[in-house]
PDB file of C-alpha atoms in Angstrom:
ATOM      1  CA  MET A  50     -49.721  56.127 -72.549  1.00  0.00           C
ATOM      2  CA  HIS A  51     -49.455  52.418 -71.778  1.00  0.00           C
ATOM      3  CA  THR A  52     -49.633  50.015 -74.679  1.00  0.00           C
ATOM      4  CA  PRO A  53     -51.163  46.657 -73.720  1.00  0.00           C
ATOM      5  CA  PRO A  54     -48.961  43.677 -74.507  1.00  0.00           C
ATOM      6  CA  THR A  55     -49.685  41.894 -77.761  1.00  0.00           C
ATOM      7  CA  LEU A  56     -51.016  38.421 -77.199  1.00  0.00           C
ATOM      8  CA  THR A  57     -49.482  35.543 -79.095  1.00  0.00           C
ATOM      9  CA  LEU A  58     -51.896  33.356 -81.038  1.00  0.00           C
ATOM     10  CA  TYR A  59     -51.218  30.710 -78.383  1.00  0.00           C
ATOM     11  CA  GLU A  60     -52.438  33.080 -75.649  1.00  0.00           C
ATOM     12  CA  LYS A  61     -55.311  34.420 -77.756  1.00  0.00           C
ATOM     13  CA  LEU A  62     -56.637  30.879 -78.260  1.00  0.00           C
ATOM     14  CA  GLY A  63     -56.442  30.017 -74.568  1.00  0.00           C
ATOM     15  CA  GLY A  64     -53.142  28.169 -74.262  1.00  0.00           C
ATOM     16  CA  GLN A  65     -52.432  24.476 -73.903  1.00  0.00           C
ATOM     17  CA  PRO A  66     -55.983  23.167 -73.308  1.00  0.00           C
ATOM     18  CA  VAL A  67     -57.331  24.749 -76.497  1.00  0.00           C
ATOM     19  CA  VAL A  68     -54.273  23.775 -78.540  1.00  0.00           C
ATOM     20  CA  ALA A  69     -54.850  20.172 -77.439  1.00  0.00           C
ATOM     21  CA  GLN A  70     -58.440  20.451 -78.727  1.00  0.00           C
ATOM     22  CA  ILE A  71     -57.182  21.871 -82.035  1.00  0.00           C
ATOM     23  CA  VAL A  72     -54.759  18.950 -82.350  1.00  0.00           C
ATOM     24  CA  ASP A  73     -57.594  16.483 -81.668  1.00  0.00           C
ATOM     25  CA  ASP A  74     -59.674  18.160 -84.390  1.00  0.00           C
ATOM     26  CA  PHE A  75     -56.647  18.113 -86.709  1.00  0.00           C
ATOM     27  CA  TYR A  76     -56.095  14.365 -86.248  1.00  0.00           C
ATOM     28  CA  LYS A  77     -59.790  13.610 -86.835  1.00  0.00           C
ATOM     29  CA  ARG A  78     -59.365  15.283 -90.219  1.00  0.00           C
ATOM     30  CA  VAL A  79     -56.015  13.612 -90.939  1.00  0.00           C
ATOM     31  CA  LEU A  80     -57.165  10.125 -89.987  1.00  0.00           C
ATOM     32  CA  ALA A  81     -60.247  10.509 -92.209  1.00  0.00           C
ATOM     33  CA  ASP A  82     -58.049  11.433 -95.200  1.00  0.00           C
ATOM     34  CA  ASP A  83     -56.942   8.426 -97.247  1.00  0.00           C
ATOM     35  CA  THR A  84     -54.181  10.535 -98.788  1.00  0.00           C
ATOM     36  CA  VAL A  85     -52.262  10.596 -95.491  1.00  0.00           C
ATOM     37  CA  ASN A  86     -53.924   8.391 -92.857  1.00  0.00           C
ATOM     38  CA  HIS A  87     -51.816   5.349 -93.756  1.00  0.00           C
ATOM     39  CA  PHE A  88     -48.743   7.155 -92.393  1.00  0.00           C
ATOM     40  CA  PHE A  89     -50.317   6.839 -88.932  1.00  0.00           C
ATOM     41  CA  ALA A  90     -51.367   3.172 -89.143  1.00  0.00           C
ATOM     42  CA  ASN A  91     -48.699   2.028 -86.663  1.00  0.00           C
ATOM     43  CA  THR A  92     -48.434   5.231 -84.656  1.00  0.00           C
ATOM     44  CA  ASP A  93     -49.050   5.607 -80.925  1.00  0.00           C
ATOM     45  CA  MET A  94     -51.608   8.375 -81.373  1.00  0.00           C
ATOM     46  CA  GLU A  95     -51.548   9.505 -77.729  1.00  0.00           C
ATOM     47  CA  LYS A  96     -47.818  10.094 -77.974  1.00  0.00           C
ATOM     48  CA  GLN A  97     -48.286  11.666 -81.415  1.00  0.00           C
ATOM     49  CA  ARG A  98     -50.929  14.047 -80.043  1.00  0.00           C
ATOM     50  CA  ARG A  99     -48.613  15.115 -77.210  1.00  0.00           C
ATOM     51  CA  HIS A 100     -45.758  15.824 -79.629  1.00  0.00           C
ATOM     52  CA  GLN A 101     -48.063  17.629 -82.058  1.00  0.00           C
ATOM     53  CA  THR A 102     -49.601  19.713 -79.261  1.00  0.00           C
ATOM     54  CA  ALA A 103     -46.124  20.857 -78.223  1.00  0.00           C
ATOM     55  CA  PHE A 104     -45.210  21.571 -81.839  1.00  0.00           C
ATOM     56  CA  VAL A 105     -48.406  23.519 -82.609  1.00  0.00           C
ATOM     57  CA  SER A 106     -48.050  25.415 -79.319  1.00  0.00           C
ATOM     58  CA  HIS A 107     -44.616  26.547 -80.440  1.00  0.00           C
ATOM     59  CA  ALA A 108     -45.893  27.461 -83.934  1.00  0.00           C
ATOM     60  CA  LEU A 109     -48.580  29.622 -82.298  1.00  0.00           C
ATOM     61  CA  GLY A 110     -46.036  31.533 -80.215  1.00  0.00           C
ATOM     62  CA  GLY A 111     -46.125  29.464 -77.035  1.00  0.00           C
ATOM     63  CA  SER A 112     -43.000  28.154 -75.370  1.00  0.00           C
ATOM     64  CA  ASN A 113     -40.846  25.665 -77.214  1.00  0.00           C
ATOM     65  CA  GLN A 114     -41.998  22.511 -75.454  1.00  0.00           C
ATOM     66  CA  TYR A 115     -41.091  20.118 -78.240  1.00  0.00           C
ATOM     67  CA  SER A 116     -38.351  17.735 -77.166  1.00  0.00           C
ATOM     68  CA  GLY A 117     -38.860  14.860 -79.561  1.00  0.00           C
ATOM     69  CA  ARG A 118     -36.721  13.620 -82.416  1.00  0.00           C
ATOM     70  CA  SER A 119     -35.620  15.994 -85.130  1.00  0.00           C
ATOM     71  CA  MET A 120     -38.076  16.476 -87.961  1.00  0.00           C
ATOM     72  CA  GLU A 121     -35.711  14.603 -90.284  1.00  0.00           C
ATOM     73  CA  LYS A 122     -35.511  11.569 -87.972  1.00  0.00           C
ATOM     74  CA  ALA A 123     -39.227  11.601 -87.162  1.00  0.00           C
ATOM     75  CA  HIS A 124     -40.107  11.444 -90.869  1.00  0.00           C
ATOM     76  CA  ALA A 125     -37.308   9.138 -92.043  1.00  0.00           C
ATOM     77  CA  GLY A 126     -38.492   6.281 -94.224  1.00  0.00           C
ATOM     78  CA  LEU A 127     -41.912   7.816 -94.902  1.00  0.00           C
ATOM     79  CA  ASP A 128     -40.993   9.271 -98.308  1.00  0.00           C
ATOM     80  CA  LEU A 129     -43.445  12.124 -97.834  1.00  0.00           C
ATOM     81  CA  GLN A 130     -44.255  13.941-101.058  1.00  0.00           C
ATOM     82  CA  PRO A 131     -45.413  17.541-101.547  1.00  0.00           C
ATOM     83  CA  GLU A 132     -49.069  16.462-101.805  1.00  0.00           C
ATOM     84  CA  HIS A 133     -48.820  14.828 -98.364  1.00  0.00           C
ATOM     85  CA  PHE A 134     -47.314  17.972 -96.855  1.00  0.00           C
ATOM     86  CA  GLU A 135     -50.036  20.106 -98.473  1.00  0.00           C
ATOM     87  CA  SER A 136     -52.775  17.810 -97.197  1.00  0.00           C
ATOM     88  CA  ILE A 137     -51.462  17.975 -93.623  1.00  0.00           C
ATOM     89  CA  ALA A 138     -51.058  21.767 -93.808  1.00  0.00           C
ATOM     90  CA  SER A 139     -54.590  22.099 -95.181  1.00  0.00           C
ATOM     91  CA  HIS A 140     -56.015  20.045 -92.304  1.00  0.00           C
ATOM     92  CA  LEU A 141     -54.116  22.192 -89.809  1.00  0.00           C
ATOM     93  CA  GLY A 142     -55.473  25.351 -91.418  1.00  0.00           C
ATOM     94  CA  GLU A 143     -59.030  23.987 -91.277  1.00  0.00           C
ATOM     95  CA  SER A 144     -58.638  23.096 -87.609  1.00  0.00           C
ATOM     96  CA  LEU A 145     -57.249  26.544 -86.782  1.00  0.00           C
ATOM     97  CA  ALA A 146     -60.165  28.174 -88.615  1.00  0.00           C
ATOM     98  CA  GLU A 147     -62.580  26.008 -86.632  1.00  0.00           C
ATOM     99  CA  TYR A 148     -61.177  27.602 -83.463  1.00  0.00           C
ATOM    100  CA  GLY A 149     -61.562  31.166 -84.688  1.00  0.00           C
ATOM    101  CA  LEU A 150     -58.253  32.174 -86.213  1.00  0.00           C
ATOM    102  CA  THR A 151     -58.481  34.638 -89.067  1.00  0.00           C
ATOM    103  CA  GLN A 152     -57.150  33.757 -92.521  1.00  0.00           C
ATOM    104  CA  GLU A 153     -54.217  36.115 -91.901  1.00  0.00           C
ATOM    105  CA  GLU A 154     -53.373  34.328 -88.635  1.00  0.00           C
ATOM    106  CA  ILE A 155     -53.704  30.907 -90.275  1.00  0.00           C
ATOM    107  CA  THR A 156     -51.419  31.994 -93.104  1.00  0.00           C
ATOM    108  CA  SER A 157     -48.854  33.144 -90.546  1.00  0.00           C
ATOM    109  CA  VAL A 158     -48.911  29.764 -88.775  1.00  0.00           C
ATOM    110  CA  LEU A 159     -48.740  27.822 -92.040  1.00  0.00           C
ATOM    111  CA  GLU A 160     -45.773  29.925 -93.152  1.00  0.00           C
ATOM    112  CA  ARG A 161     -43.947  28.829 -89.982  1.00  0.00           C
ATOM    113  CA  VAL A 162     -44.896  25.211 -90.624  1.00  0.00           C
ATOM    114  CA  SER A 163     -43.749  25.451 -94.250  1.00  0.00           C
ATOM    115  CA  THR A 164     -40.197  26.163 -93.076  1.00  0.00           C
ATOM    116  CA  LEU A 165     -40.096  22.431 -92.201  1.00  0.00           C
ATOM    117  CA  ARG A 166     -40.889  21.314 -95.740  1.00  0.00           C
ATOM    118  CA  GLU A 167     -37.327  20.392 -96.638  1.00  0.00           C
ATOM    119  CA  ALA A 168     -36.829  18.616 -93.306  1.00  0.00           C
ATOM    120  CA  VAL A 169     -39.717  16.207 -93.855  1.00  0.00           C
ATOM    121  CA  LEU A 170     -40.088  15.656 -97.600  1.00  0.00           C
ATOM    122  CA  TYR A 171     -38.458  12.779 -99.513  1.00  0.00           C
ATOM    123  CA  LYS A 172     -36.937  11.189 -96.366  1.00  0.00           C
TER     124      LYS A 172
END
């Protein structure tokens, strides 16, 4: 009996094009949120979207395409607090739900993202 290969969430969603759409949805939510949007006031959002698409692709089980600065360096000087991290994670979860991920799948992705908490907070 042949067992079909298990698709990663990245593959299930449709790969890079759909992840890019999820990231666009995510940033619409983030930039509308006064709790965190000021962190992006002087950010090149096209570059940010590319980096975030690579990062989210990796978090969903796609290849590790992220080649930017370390999380510590990328967030240095921002003094991110737990409420900022939670807001960003919540927006990501909402965007993933919008594209059909189950709550279990979203929780799995957010657990991966939460491993970066210490790398980005209080820098």
